[in-house]
Short mmCIF file of C-alpha atoms in Angstrom, two decimals:
data_model
loop_
_atom_site.label_atom_id
_atom_site.label_comp_id
_atom_site.label_asym_id
_atom_site.label_seq_id
_atom_site.Cartn_x
_atom_site.Cartn_y
_atom_site.Cartn_z
CA MET A 1 38.24 29.98 -10.30
CA TYR A 2 35.95 31.12 -7.67
CA SER A 3 36.72 34.08 -5.22
CA ARG A 4 37.01 32.64 -1.48
CA ALA A 5 33.95 34.84 -0.47
CA LEU A 6 31.95 33.23 -2.83
CA ALA A 7 33.19 29.79 -2.35
CA LEU A 8 32.78 30.15 0.99
CA PHE A 9 29.13 30.55 0.15
CA ILE A 10 29.30 27.83 -1.78
CA LEU A 11 29.88 25.39 0.99
CA LEU A 12 27.25 26.30 3.53
CA ALA A 13 24.90 26.02 0.64
CA THR A 14 25.98 23.06 0.44
CA PHE A 15 25.04 22.41 3.91
CA PHE A 16 21.81 24.48 4.10
CA VAL A 17 19.79 24.65 1.11
CA PRO A 18 17.99 21.03 -0.18
CA SER A 19 19.68 19.99 -3.12
CA THR A 20 16.13 19.14 -4.64
CA PHE A 21 14.46 23.10 -4.42
CA ALA A 22 14.39 23.05 -8.48
CA GLU A 23 12.05 20.02 -8.53
CA ASN A 24 9.20 21.51 -6.14
CA LEU A 25 9.38 24.52 -8.44
CA SER A 26 6.69 26.24 -7.44
CA PRO A 27 5.91 29.59 -9.12
CA HIS A 28 5.47 33.28 -7.86
CA ILE A 29 5.45 36.60 -9.37
CA ALA A 30 9.52 36.83 -10.26
CA GLN A 31 10.88 40.78 -9.86
CA ARG A 32 14.75 39.65 -11.20
CA VAL A 33 14.58 37.60 -14.06
CA ILE A 34 18.05 36.30 -15.77
CA THR A 35 18.02 34.40 -18.94
CA LEU A 36 20.83 31.71 -20.47
CA SER A 37 20.17 31.17 -23.94
CA PRO A 38 18.58 33.42 -27.03
CA HIS A 39 15.11 31.72 -26.68
CA ALA A 40 14.82 31.73 -22.93
CA THR A 41 15.44 35.49 -23.22
CA GLU A 42 12.15 35.35 -26.32
CA LEU A 43 10.37 32.84 -24.33
CA ALA A 44 10.30 34.98 -21.44
CA TYR A 45 8.92 38.77 -23.32
CA SER A 46 6.29 36.89 -25.02
CA ALA A 47 5.47 35.53 -21.18
CA GLY A 48 5.49 38.98 -19.86
CA LEU A 49 8.35 38.92 -18.46
CA GLY A 50 10.33 41.35 -20.41
CA PRO A 51 10.26 44.20 -17.88
CA LYS A 52 11.69 41.46 -15.29
CA LEU A 53 14.57 40.91 -16.95
CA VAL A 54 18.23 42.16 -15.58
CA GLY A 55 20.16 39.74 -17.25
CA VAL A 56 20.34 37.82 -20.68
CA SER A 57 22.95 35.41 -23.02
CA GLN A 58 24.97 36.27 -25.58
CA ALA A 59 23.67 36.77 -28.45
CA SER A 60 20.13 37.14 -27.30
CA ASP A 61 19.35 39.92 -29.58
CA TYR A 62 15.16 40.30 -29.81
CA PRO A 63 12.89 42.27 -29.37
CA LEU A 64 15.82 44.81 -29.16
CA ALA A 65 15.40 45.78 -25.88
CA ALA A 66 16.76 42.26 -24.67
CA GLN A 67 19.86 44.06 -26.31
CA LYS A 68 20.89 46.23 -23.41
CA ILE A 69 20.26 44.34 -20.99
CA GLU A 70 23.68 42.70 -18.65
CA GLN A 71 25.09 39.96 -20.62
CA VAL A 72 26.11 36.70 -17.69
CA ALA A 73 25.99 33.91 -19.96
CA ASN A 74 27.85 32.89 -23.31
CA TYR A 75 28.71 29.18 -25.17
CA GLN A 76 31.17 28.80 -22.81
CA GLY A 77 29.66 29.22 -19.55
CA ILE A 78 27.56 31.97 -17.04
CA LYS A 79 29.20 34.21 -14.90
CA LEU A 80 28.80 32.30 -11.50
CA GLU A 81 29.64 35.06 -9.27
CA ARG A 82 27.76 38.05 -11.80
CA ILE A 83 24.22 36.17 -11.79
CA LEU A 84 24.67 35.80 -7.93
CA ALA A 85 25.36 39.29 -7.71
CA LEU A 86 22.08 39.93 -9.11
CA GLN A 87 19.43 38.30 -6.97
CA PRO A 88 17.62 36.77 -9.40
CA ASP A 89 14.28 35.42 -8.19
CA LEU A 90 14.24 33.19 -11.29
CA VAL A 91 16.36 31.91 -13.07
CA ILE A 92 15.54 30.16 -16.86
CA ALA A 93 17.82 27.80 -18.91
CA TRP A 94 17.79 25.57 -21.68
CA LYS A 95 16.95 21.63 -20.45
CA LYS A 96 19.94 20.67 -23.74
CA ASN A 97 22.27 23.68 -22.83
CA ALA A 98 23.29 23.68 -19.55
CA SER A 99 25.94 23.99 -17.45
CA SER A 100 25.24 21.20 -14.83
CA ARG A 101 27.30 22.05 -12.39
CA GLU A 102 27.07 26.04 -12.55
CA LEU A 103 23.05 25.51 -12.60
CA GLU A 104 23.25 23.59 -9.25
CA GLN A 105 25.14 26.15 -6.98
CA LEU A 106 22.24 28.64 -7.84
CA GLU A 107 19.85 25.69 -7.03
CA LYS A 108 22.09 25.51 -4.34
CA PHE A 109 21.17 29.52 -3.23
CA GLY A 110 17.44 28.79 -3.56
CA ILE A 111 17.17 30.51 -6.94
CA PRO A 112 14.32 29.32 -8.88
CA ILE A 113 15.96 27.73 -12.27
CA TYR A 114 13.14 26.89 -15.28
CA TYR A 115 14.35 24.59 -17.71
CA SER A 116 13.06 25.46 -21.07
CA SER A 117 13.19 21.95 -23.15
CA ILE A 118 11.18 22.19 -26.38
CA ASP A 119 11.45 19.46 -28.85
CA SER A 120 8.27 19.73 -30.39
CA LEU A 121 6.72 22.72 -31.41
CA ASP A 122 3.87 21.86 -29.12
CA ASP A 123 5.77 22.45 -26.35
CA ILE A 124 6.66 26.05 -26.94
CA SER A 125 2.97 27.41 -25.78
CA LYS A 126 3.10 24.63 -22.83
CA ASN A 127 6.71 27.10 -21.89
CA LEU A 128 4.71 29.87 -22.53
CA ARG A 129 2.27 29.45 -20.73
CA GLN A 130 4.48 27.50 -17.37
CA LEU A 131 6.60 30.74 -17.35
CA SER A 132 3.63 33.06 -17.64
CA LEU A 133 2.30 31.98 -13.76
CA TRP A 134 5.40 34.44 -12.67
CA ALA A 135 4.51 37.72 -14.77
CA SER A 136 2.35 39.89 -12.76
CA ASP A 137 0.12 40.19 -15.42
CA PRO A 138 -0.06 36.26 -16.83
CA SER A 139 -3.01 37.02 -18.96
CA ILE A 140 0.68 38.22 -21.51
CA GLY A 141 1.92 35.11 -22.19
CA GLN A 142 -1.34 32.17 -21.98
CA LYS A 143 -2.49 35.16 -24.75
CA ASN A 144 0.19 34.31 -26.67
CA ALA A 145 0.35 30.76 -26.27
CA ASP A 146 -3.75 31.30 -27.33
CA ILE A 147 -2.56 33.18 -30.90
CA PHE A 148 0.38 30.47 -31.53
CA ASP A 149 -1.38 27.57 -30.40
CA ALA A 150 -3.93 28.56 -33.50
CA THR A 151 -2.30 29.42 -35.03
CA LEU A 152 -0.54 26.46 -35.67
CA GLU A 153 -3.56 23.89 -35.69
CA GLN A 154 -4.40 26.45 -38.77
CA LEU A 155 -1.35 25.42 -40.56
CA ARG A 156 -1.13 21.87 -39.73
CA ALA A 157 -4.55 21.73 -41.18
CA ARG A 158 -3.83 23.50 -44.48
CA TYR A 159 0.04 20.92 -44.48
CA GLN A 160 -1.26 18.00 -43.20
CA THR A 161 -2.33 16.26 -46.74
CA GLN A 162 0.77 17.59 -49.15
CA SER A 163 2.73 15.54 -50.09
CA LYS A 164 5.93 14.24 -49.12
CA VAL A 165 9.44 16.11 -49.82
CA ARG A 166 12.91 15.15 -49.26
CA TYR A 167 14.72 17.60 -47.17
CA PHE A 168 18.92 17.70 -45.80
CA TYR A 169 19.14 20.14 -43.08
CA GLN A 170 23.06 20.98 -43.32
CA LEU A 171 24.02 22.95 -39.81
CA SER A 172 27.59 23.73 -40.56
CA GLN A 173 30.27 23.44 -43.41
CA LYS A 174 32.81 22.09 -41.52
CA PRO A 175 31.89 19.52 -39.84
CA MET A 176 29.23 18.58 -41.76
CA MET A 177 26.51 18.08 -39.38
CA SER A 178 23.04 17.72 -39.10
CA VAL A 179 19.09 17.01 -37.11
CA THR A 180 17.37 14.09 -36.90
CA THR A 181 13.91 13.46 -35.82
CA PRO A 182 12.75 14.36 -32.92
CA ASN A 183 15.00 16.72 -32.05
CA TRP A 184 14.66 20.55 -33.13
CA PRO A 185 13.76 22.04 -35.35
CA THR A 186 12.58 19.24 -36.80
CA ASP A 187 9.19 19.19 -36.41
CA ILE A 188 8.82 22.10 -38.79
CA PHE A 189 10.05 20.62 -41.46
CA HIS A 190 7.58 18.36 -40.84
CA LEU A 191 4.51 20.30 -40.06
CA CYS A 192 5.18 20.65 -43.79
CA GLY A 193 5.50 18.22 -45.11
CA GLY A 194 8.84 17.33 -45.36
CA GLU A 195 10.85 13.55 -44.82
CA ASN A 196 14.51 13.99 -43.28
CA ILE A 197 16.53 11.31 -45.64
CA LEU A 198 18.05 10.58 -42.39
CA THR A 199 15.35 8.71 -41.27
CA ASP A 200 18.60 6.10 -40.18
CA ASN A 201 20.54 7.71 -37.63
CA THR A 202 20.00 7.34 -34.55
CA VAL A 203 22.32 10.35 -33.20
CA ALA A 204 20.58 14.34 -32.46
CA TYR A 205 23.27 16.38 -33.85
CA PRO A 206 25.34 13.28 -36.47
CA GLN A 207 27.76 14.01 -38.03
CA VAL A 208 27.28 13.74 -42.32
CA GLY A 209 29.74 12.98 -45.50
CA VAL A 210 28.58 15.08 -48.84
CA GLU A 211 28.79 10.74 -50.16
CA GLN A 212 25.91 10.01 -47.63
CA VAL A 213 23.74 12.77 -48.67
CA ILE A 214 24.59 12.35 -53.00
CA ALA A 215 23.59 8.79 -52.37
CA LEU A 216 20.37 9.44 -50.39
CA LYS A 217 19.38 12.59 -53.14
CA PRO A 218 16.96 15.16 -51.32
CA ASP A 219 14.41 17.02 -52.82
CA VAL A 220 15.41 20.15 -51.24
CA ILE A 221 18.64 21.39 -49.38
CA PHE A 222 18.15 23.31 -46.15
CA THR A 223 21.05 25.89 -44.76
CA PRO A 224 21.42 28.70 -41.78
CA GLN A 225 21.41 32.09 -43.75
CA ALA A 226 25.31 33.04 -42.08
CA ALA A 227 26.74 29.43 -44.13
CA THR A 228 27.52 31.57 -47.73
CA THR A 229 29.47 29.22 -48.48
CA THR A 230 26.26 26.67 -49.73
CA ASP A 231 26.24 27.35 -53.47
CA THR A 232 30.71 26.36 -53.34
CA ILE A 233 30.22 23.29 -51.36
CA TRP A 234 26.97 21.64 -53.25
CA LYS A 235 27.63 23.22 -56.70
CA ASN A 236 29.80 19.52 -58.01
CA TRP A 237 26.73 17.14 -57.90
CA PRO A 238 24.23 18.88 -60.17
CA HIS A 239 22.84 15.17 -60.39
CA ILE A 240 21.56 15.91 -56.82
CA PRO A 241 18.19 17.06 -57.26
CA ALA A 242 17.90 19.86 -54.68
CA VAL A 243 21.01 20.95 -56.73
CA LYS A 244 19.52 20.11 -60.38
CA ASN A 245 15.83 22.00 -59.28
CA ASN A 246 17.81 24.63 -57.80
CA PHE A 247 16.37 24.04 -54.36
CA VAL A 248 19.35 24.79 -52.31
CA TRP A 249 17.70 27.21 -49.57
CA SER A 250 18.76 28.74 -46.83
CA LEU A 251 16.71 29.74 -43.18
CA ASN A 252 16.40 32.64 -41.75
CA PRO A 253 18.63 30.41 -37.89
CA ASP A 254 17.10 32.76 -35.79
CA TRP A 255 14.01 31.49 -37.07
CA SER A 256 14.31 27.61 -36.79
CA SER A 257 16.96 27.41 -34.30
CA ARG A 258 15.81 29.10 -31.67
CA PRO A 259 11.87 27.54 -30.54
CA THR A 260 10.19 30.55 -30.14
CA MET A 261 6.97 32.45 -31.63
CA ARG A 262 9.32 33.26 -34.48
CA SER A 263 8.90 29.74 -35.14
CA LEU A 264 5.93 30.37 -37.07
CA LYS A 265 7.91 32.31 -39.26
CA ALA A 266 10.31 29.68 -39.91
CA ILE A 267 7.70 27.54 -40.35
CA LYS A 268 5.77 29.43 -43.22
CA GLN A 269 9.42 30.09 -45.00
CA VAL A 270 9.87 25.97 -45.20
CA CYS A 271 6.41 25.54 -46.52
CA ASP A 272 6.56 28.63 -48.96
CA TYR A 273 10.14 26.56 -50.06
CA PHE A 274 8.51 23.30 -50.02
CA ASP A 275 5.71 23.98 -51.95
CA GLN A 276 7.62 25.08 -54.66
CA ALA A 277 9.61 22.02 -55.19
CA ARG A 278 6.27 20.01 -55.43
CA SER A 279 5.84 22.08 -57.78
CA THR A 280 7.89 20.95 -59.76
CA TYR A 281 8.65 17.83 -59.32
CA ALA A 282 4.57 17.26 -59.75
CA LYS A 283 4.83 17.86 -63.12
#
């Protein structure tokens, strides 16, 4: 519940600040930056905004310096009063995980909000270039974006002609959920020559039954690293090609789930696994 003072500020902001402020966002050199998701924190550092961070979201654990910054948001929402007290001149939010009502209140106070929207690998460098315009030294973000793009181009050239590997990506156990193209992180698998077994599913992050996975017979099964019970889940279904060949692998969730510079590490990890599968199925 808002304090009386905050409620009064919100009321005044509603009347005196244009609600379209965020739509007319114009970069300036930011001095006090707040990020509202772990991937936004990583992007801020890569864009040269790290020294300006005064608030981050829970689980913003990379780079290590981010762990020392005050946490002003978590999966339940944002600490609106605390964010206002920190007086940010830039807030970086994840478009798909944004608390729209609370962010609208920040916009009414005239606080610029950059909405990071990333569906593909190419969007990462795009975000870096845009965010670098808020940094005192834009060359940091521009250089990192160039490095990312050059490495991505090399990886695409290497894997674009590789044979397809049918995969199932397990996001969680209970309920068992997955992800469909073009939603993140499917572009990582696509670059490496992966073919999602859920191609006919139109839901972005669908709930999936074991029977469905059995019927679709993936060559490879991927799970987040935190899913320590993976072997227990699938060991009873040895006729699934992925299980029969011991191609049930855990991915580093920070690399695969967060669209950042470290997505390049996720690509290498996934591509290496696909190469192992190809060498077996080609025999």
